[in-house]
Short mmCIF file of C-alpha atoms in Angstrom, two decimals:
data_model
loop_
_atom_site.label_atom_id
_atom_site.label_comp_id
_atom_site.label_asym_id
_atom_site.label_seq_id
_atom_site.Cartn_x
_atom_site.Cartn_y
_atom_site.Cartn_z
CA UNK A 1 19.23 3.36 -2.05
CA UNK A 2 19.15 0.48 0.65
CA UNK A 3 22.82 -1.18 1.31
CA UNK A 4 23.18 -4.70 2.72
CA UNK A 5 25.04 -5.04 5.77
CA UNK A 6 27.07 -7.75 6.46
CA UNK A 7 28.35 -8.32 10.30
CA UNK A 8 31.14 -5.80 9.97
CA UNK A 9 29.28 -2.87 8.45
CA UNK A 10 26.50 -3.55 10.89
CA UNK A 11 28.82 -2.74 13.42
CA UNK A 12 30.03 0.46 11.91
CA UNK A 13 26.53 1.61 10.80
CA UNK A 14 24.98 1.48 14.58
CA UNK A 15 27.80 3.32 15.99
CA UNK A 16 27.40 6.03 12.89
CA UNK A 17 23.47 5.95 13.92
CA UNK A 18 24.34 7.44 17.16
CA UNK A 19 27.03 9.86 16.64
CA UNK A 20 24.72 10.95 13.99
CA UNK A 21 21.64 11.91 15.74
CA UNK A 22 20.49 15.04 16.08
CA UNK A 23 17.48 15.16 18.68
CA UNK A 24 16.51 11.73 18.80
CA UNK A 25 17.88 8.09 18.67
CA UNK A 26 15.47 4.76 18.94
CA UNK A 27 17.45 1.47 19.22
CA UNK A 28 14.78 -1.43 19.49
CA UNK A 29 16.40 -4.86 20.26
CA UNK A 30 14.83 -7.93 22.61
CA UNK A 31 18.84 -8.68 24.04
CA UNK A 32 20.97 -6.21 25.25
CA UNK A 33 24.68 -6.38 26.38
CA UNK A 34 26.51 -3.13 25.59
CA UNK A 35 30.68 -2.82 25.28
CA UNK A 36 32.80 0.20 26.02
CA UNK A 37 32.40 1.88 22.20
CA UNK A 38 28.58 1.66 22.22
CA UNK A 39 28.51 3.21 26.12
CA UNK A 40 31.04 6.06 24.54
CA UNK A 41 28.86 6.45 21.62
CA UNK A 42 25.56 6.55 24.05
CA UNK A 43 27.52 8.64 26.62
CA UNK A 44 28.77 11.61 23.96
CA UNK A 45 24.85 11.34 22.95
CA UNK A 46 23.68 12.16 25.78
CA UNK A 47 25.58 15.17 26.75
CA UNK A 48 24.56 16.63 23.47
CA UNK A 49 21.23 16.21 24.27
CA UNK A 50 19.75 13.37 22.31
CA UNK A 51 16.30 11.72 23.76
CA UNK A 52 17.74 8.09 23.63
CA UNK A 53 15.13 5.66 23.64
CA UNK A 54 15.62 2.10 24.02
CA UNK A 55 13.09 -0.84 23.84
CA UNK A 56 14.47 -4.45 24.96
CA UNK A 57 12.29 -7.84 25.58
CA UNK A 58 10.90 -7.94 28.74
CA UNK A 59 12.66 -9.91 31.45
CA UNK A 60 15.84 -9.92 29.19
CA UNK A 61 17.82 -7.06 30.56
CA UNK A 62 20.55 -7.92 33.54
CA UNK A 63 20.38 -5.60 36.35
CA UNK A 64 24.07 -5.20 35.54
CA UNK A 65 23.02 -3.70 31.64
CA UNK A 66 20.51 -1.83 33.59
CA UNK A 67 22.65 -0.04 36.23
CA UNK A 68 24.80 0.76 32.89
CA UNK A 69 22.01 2.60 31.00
CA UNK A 70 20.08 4.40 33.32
CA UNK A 71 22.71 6.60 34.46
CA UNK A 72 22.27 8.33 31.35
CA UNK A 73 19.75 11.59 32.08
CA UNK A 74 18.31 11.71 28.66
CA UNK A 75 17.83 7.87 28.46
CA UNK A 76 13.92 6.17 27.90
CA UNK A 77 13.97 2.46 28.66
CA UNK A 78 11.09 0.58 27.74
CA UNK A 79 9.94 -3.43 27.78
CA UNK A 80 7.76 -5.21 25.15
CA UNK A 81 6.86 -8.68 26.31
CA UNK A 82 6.77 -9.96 22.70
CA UNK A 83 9.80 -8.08 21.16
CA UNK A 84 11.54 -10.25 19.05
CA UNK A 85 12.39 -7.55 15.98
CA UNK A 86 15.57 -5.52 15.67
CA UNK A 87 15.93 -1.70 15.00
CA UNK A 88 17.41 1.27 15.04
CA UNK A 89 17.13 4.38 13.84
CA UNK A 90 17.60 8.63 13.87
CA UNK A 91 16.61 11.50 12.00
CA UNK A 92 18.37 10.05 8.81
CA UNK A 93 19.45 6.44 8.74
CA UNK A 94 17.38 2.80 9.26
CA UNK A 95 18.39 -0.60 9.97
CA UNK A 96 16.64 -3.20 9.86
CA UNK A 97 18.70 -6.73 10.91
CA UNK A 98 19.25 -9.38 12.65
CA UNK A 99 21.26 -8.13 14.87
CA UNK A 100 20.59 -7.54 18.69
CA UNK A 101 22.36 -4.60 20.47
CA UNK A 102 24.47 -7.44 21.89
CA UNK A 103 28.33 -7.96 21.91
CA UNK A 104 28.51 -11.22 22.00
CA UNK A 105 26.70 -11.44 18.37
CA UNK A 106 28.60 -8.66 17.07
CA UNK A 107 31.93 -10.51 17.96
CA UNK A 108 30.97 -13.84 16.78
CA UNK A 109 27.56 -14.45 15.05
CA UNK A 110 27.19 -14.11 11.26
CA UNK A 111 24.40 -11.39 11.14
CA UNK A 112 23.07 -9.36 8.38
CA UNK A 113 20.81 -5.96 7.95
CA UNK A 114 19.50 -3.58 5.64
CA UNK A 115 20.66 0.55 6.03
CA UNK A 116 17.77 3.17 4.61
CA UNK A 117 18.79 6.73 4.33
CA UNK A 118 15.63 9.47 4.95
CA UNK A 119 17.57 11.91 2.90
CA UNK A 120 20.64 12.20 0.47
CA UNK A 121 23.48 11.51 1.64
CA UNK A 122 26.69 13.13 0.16
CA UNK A 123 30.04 11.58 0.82
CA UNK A 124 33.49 13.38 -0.25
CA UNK A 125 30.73 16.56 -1.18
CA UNK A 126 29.43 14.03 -4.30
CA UNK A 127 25.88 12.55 -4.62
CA UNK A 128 26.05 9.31 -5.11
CA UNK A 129 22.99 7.12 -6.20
CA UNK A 130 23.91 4.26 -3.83
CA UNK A 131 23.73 6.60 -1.36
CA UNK A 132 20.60 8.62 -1.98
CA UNK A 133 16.72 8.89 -0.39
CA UNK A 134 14.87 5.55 -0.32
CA UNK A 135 11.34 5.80 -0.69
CA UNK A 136 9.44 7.66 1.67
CA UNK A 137 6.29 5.02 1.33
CA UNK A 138 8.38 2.48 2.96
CA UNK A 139 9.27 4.55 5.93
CA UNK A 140 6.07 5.47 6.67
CA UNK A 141 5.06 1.60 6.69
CA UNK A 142 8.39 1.36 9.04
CA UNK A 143 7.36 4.17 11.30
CA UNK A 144 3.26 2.13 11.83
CA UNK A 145 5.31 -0.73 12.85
CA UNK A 146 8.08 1.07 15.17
CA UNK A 147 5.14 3.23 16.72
CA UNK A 148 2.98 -0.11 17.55
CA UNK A 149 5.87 -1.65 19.36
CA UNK A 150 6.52 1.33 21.67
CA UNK A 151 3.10 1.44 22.15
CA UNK A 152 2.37 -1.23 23.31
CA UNK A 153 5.93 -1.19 26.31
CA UNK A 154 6.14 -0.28 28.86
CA UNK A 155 8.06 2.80 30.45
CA UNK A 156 10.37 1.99 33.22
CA UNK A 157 12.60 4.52 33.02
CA UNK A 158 11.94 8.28 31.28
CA UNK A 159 14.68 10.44 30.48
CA UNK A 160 14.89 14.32 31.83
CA UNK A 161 13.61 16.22 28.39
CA UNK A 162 10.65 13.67 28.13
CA UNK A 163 9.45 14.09 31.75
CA UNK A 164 9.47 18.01 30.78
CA UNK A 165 7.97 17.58 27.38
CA UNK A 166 5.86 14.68 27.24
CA UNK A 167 6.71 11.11 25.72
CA UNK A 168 6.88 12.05 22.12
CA UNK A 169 9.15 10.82 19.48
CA UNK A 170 9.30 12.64 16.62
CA UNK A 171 11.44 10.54 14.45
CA UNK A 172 8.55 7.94 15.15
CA UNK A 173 5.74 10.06 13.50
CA UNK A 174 4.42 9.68 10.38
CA UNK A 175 3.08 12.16 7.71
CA UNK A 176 -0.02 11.82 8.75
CA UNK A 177 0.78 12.35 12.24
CA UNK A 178 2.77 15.67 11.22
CA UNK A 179 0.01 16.80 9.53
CA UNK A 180 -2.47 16.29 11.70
CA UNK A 181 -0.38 18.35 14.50
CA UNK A 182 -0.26 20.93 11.62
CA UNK A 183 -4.01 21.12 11.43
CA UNK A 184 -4.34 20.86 14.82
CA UNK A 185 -2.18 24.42 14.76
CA UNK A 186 -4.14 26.04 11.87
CA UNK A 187 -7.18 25.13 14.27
CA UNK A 188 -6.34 27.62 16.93
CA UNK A 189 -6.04 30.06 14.40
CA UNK A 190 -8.72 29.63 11.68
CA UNK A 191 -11.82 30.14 13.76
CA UNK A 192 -14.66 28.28 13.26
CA UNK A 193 -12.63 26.98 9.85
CA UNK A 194 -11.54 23.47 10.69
CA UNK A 195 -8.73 21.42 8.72
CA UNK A 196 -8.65 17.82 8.66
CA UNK A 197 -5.45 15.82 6.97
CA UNK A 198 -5.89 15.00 3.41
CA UNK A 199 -4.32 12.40 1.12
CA UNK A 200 -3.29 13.50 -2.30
CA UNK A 201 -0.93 10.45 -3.72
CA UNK A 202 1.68 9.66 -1.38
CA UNK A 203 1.35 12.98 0.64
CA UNK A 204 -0.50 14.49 3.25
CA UNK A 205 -2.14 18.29 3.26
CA UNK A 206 -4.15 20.69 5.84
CA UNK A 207 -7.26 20.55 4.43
CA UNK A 208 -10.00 22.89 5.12
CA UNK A 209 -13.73 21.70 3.26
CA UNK A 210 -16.56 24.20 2.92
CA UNK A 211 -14.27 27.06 4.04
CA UNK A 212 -16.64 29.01 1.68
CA UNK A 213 -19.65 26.90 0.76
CA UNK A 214 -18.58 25.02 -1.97
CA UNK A 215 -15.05 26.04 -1.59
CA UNK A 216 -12.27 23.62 -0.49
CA UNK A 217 -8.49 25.31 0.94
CA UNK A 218 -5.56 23.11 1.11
CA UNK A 219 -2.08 24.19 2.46
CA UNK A 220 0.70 22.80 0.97
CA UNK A 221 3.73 24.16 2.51
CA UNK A 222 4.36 27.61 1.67
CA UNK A 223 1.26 27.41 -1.22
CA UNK A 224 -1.94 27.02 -0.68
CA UNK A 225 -4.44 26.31 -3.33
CA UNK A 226 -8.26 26.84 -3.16
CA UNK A 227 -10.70 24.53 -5.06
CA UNK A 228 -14.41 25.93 -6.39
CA UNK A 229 -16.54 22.47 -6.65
CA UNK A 230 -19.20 23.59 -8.81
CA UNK A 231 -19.61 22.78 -12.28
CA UNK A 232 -17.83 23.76 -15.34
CA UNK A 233 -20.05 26.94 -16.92
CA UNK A 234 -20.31 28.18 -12.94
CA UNK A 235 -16.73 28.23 -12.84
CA UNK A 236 -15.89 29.97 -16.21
CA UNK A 237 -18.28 32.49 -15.31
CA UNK A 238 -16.54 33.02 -11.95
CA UNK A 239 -13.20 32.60 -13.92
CA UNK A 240 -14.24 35.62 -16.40
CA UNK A 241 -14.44 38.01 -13.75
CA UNK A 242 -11.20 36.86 -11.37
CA UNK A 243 -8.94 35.52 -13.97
CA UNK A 244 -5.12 36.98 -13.26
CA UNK A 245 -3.91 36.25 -16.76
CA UNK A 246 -4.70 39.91 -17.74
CA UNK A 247 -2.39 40.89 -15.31
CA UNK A 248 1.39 41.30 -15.13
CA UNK A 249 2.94 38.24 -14.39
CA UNK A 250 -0.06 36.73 -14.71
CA UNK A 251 -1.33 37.26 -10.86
CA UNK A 252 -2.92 39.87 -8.62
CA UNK A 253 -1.37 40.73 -4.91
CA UNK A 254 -3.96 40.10 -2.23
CA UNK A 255 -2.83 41.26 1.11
CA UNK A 256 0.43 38.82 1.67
CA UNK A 257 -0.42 36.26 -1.34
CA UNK A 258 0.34 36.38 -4.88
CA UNK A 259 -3.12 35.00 -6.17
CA UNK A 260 -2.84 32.96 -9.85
CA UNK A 261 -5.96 32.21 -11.33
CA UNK A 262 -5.05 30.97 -15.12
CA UNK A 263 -7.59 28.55 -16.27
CA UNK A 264 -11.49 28.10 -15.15
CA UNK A 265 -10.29 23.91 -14.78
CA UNK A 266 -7.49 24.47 -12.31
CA UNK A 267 -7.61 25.22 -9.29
CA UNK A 268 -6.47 28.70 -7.65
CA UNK A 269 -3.27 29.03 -6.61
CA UNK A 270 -1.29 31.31 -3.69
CA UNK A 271 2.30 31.83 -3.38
CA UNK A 272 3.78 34.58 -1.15
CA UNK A 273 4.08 38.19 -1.59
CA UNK A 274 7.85 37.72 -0.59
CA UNK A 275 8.88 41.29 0.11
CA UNK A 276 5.35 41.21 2.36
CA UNK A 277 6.56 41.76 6.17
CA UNK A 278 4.68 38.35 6.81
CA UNK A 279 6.78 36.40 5.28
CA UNK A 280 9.80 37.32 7.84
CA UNK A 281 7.89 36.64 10.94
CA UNK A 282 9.18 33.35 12.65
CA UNK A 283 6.32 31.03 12.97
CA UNK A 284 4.34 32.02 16.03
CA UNK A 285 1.11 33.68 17.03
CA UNK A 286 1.73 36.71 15.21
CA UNK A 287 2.69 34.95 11.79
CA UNK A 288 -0.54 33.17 11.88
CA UNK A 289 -2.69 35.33 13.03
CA UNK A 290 -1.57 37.44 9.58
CA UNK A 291 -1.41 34.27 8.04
CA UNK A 292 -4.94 33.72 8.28
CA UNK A 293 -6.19 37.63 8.06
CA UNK A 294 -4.41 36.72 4.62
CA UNK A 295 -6.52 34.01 3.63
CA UNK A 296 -9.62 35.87 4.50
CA UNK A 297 -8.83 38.86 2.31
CA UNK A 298 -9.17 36.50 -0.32
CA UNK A 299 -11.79 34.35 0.06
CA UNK A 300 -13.49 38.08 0.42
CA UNK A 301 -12.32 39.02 -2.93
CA UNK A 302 -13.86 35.70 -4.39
CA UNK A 303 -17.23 35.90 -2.20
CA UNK A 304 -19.08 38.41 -4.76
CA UNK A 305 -18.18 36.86 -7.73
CA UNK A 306 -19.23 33.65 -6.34
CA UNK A 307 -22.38 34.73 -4.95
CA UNK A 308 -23.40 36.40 -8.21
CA UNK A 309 -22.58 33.80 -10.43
CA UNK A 310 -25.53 31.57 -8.19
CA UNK A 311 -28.78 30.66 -10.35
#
């Protein structure tokens, strides 16, 4: 649930943003004039590894603020010539306010903000519902906006891990972007098979059209469910011969996959084969590799009955 900030909690909340982080911190603000607190707080980041990246208005930063930050090895620095917004955010918290990364406002301006938590939050190990998941619709607007802004700076200082890796922020990515990556994996793997994201609602899936003719695969996490697009009497007669309900526990094992096919209107569905060796291979080129031998072995077993049910 968002929380208001007033000028006090403001202060607390972007200290707590970077002790916080994980692998990444963004703090976007046009004015910047740091105190001792915020150069501990970016200091003990650092050493643990965090890609700090920081975007400020161009022209606005003192050489004396810039001597300060750049000593730090994992530190981005990066100039907008229009910035005028102010953000900051990690792997789990958002705020949006008035506030610039500046001490002077934090000691005497009257500034306000608005925290957003990307997951529950627990505090004294209890739930509470002022403290729980905002919606994720309004991130992903938040993460358009964030990702235009950096964008469109420029770089004038990259930290150590992103001159190894590449300039790539992964709290700034959306769904889409995450699933498009995760296509872009399948890709290597799947042959002349080729998954595209898909929308469904709010969320985003591998998609993989025509993987047989006529035969749609989507991956959703750890299920995947296939879709037959022809019409209704094709698919009953297709469902007549594959149909898992006669089975115990209503599915049939194929290779690695449980494979549920309960009604000629759904679509059909594949969980894992959990005591399969598969599914205890970390995610690399051997997992998907099996992964997608997997997925074959079906498609195989629905090929005949497919075929034969054409007019």
């Amino acid at each position: 649930m968002a929380e208001f900030l007033n000028t006090d909690k403001l202060r607390e909340q972007l200290i707590k943003i970077i002790e916080t982080a994980q692998d990444e911190v963004v703090l976007i603000s046009p004015y910047i004039q740091t105190n001792t607190l915020l150069l501990e707080e970016l200091e003990k980041a650092d050493n643990r590894g965090v890609v700090i990246t920081i975007v400020y208005k161009e022209g606005k930063l003192s050489d004396f603020e810039r001597k300060k930050l750049i000593k730090f090895k994992n530190l981005n620095l990066l100039s907008h010539p229009n910035l005028h917004s102010k953000c900051y955010f990690n792997e789990i918290y958002l705020i949006i306010t008035s506030l610039n990364l500046y001490d002077y406002s934090q000691r005497n301006n009257r500034e306000m903000g608005v925290l957003f938590r990307r997951t529950d939050e627990e505090r004294n190990g209890l739930s509470d519902y002022k403290t729980g998941q905002d919606d994720d619709s309004f991130f992903q607007d938040a993460i358009l906006e964030m990702k235009s802004i950096i964008n469109g700076s420029d770089v004038e200082k990259e930290g150590q891990k992103t001159k190894e890796k590449g300039f790539e922020i992964q709290i700034a990515k959306t769904n889409y972007d995450l699933i498009l990556e995760k296509c872009n994996l399948y890709n290597k793997y799947s042959k002349n098979k080729k998954f595209v994201p898909f929308q469904s609602g709010e969320d985003w899936y591998p998609k993989c059209e025509n993987f047989l003719d006529k035969v749609d695969l989507v991956i959703e996490g750890r299920r995947s469910l296939i879709y037959l697009n022809f019409d209704e009497k094709r698919c009953e007669e297709i469902f007549n011969v594959l149909n898992t309900k006669r089975n115990k526990g209503d599915f049939e094992v194929v290779y690695c996959f449980r494979m549920y096919w309960t009604y000629h209107k759904s679509a059909i569905y594949l969980y894992p084969l959990n005591h399969h060796e598969l599914w205890n291979i970390d995610k690399s080129d051997e997992f998907y590799s099996k992964f997608f031998l997997g997925l074959n072995e079906v498609f195989k077993k629905l090929k005949p009955s497919i075929e034969k049910s054409k007019k």
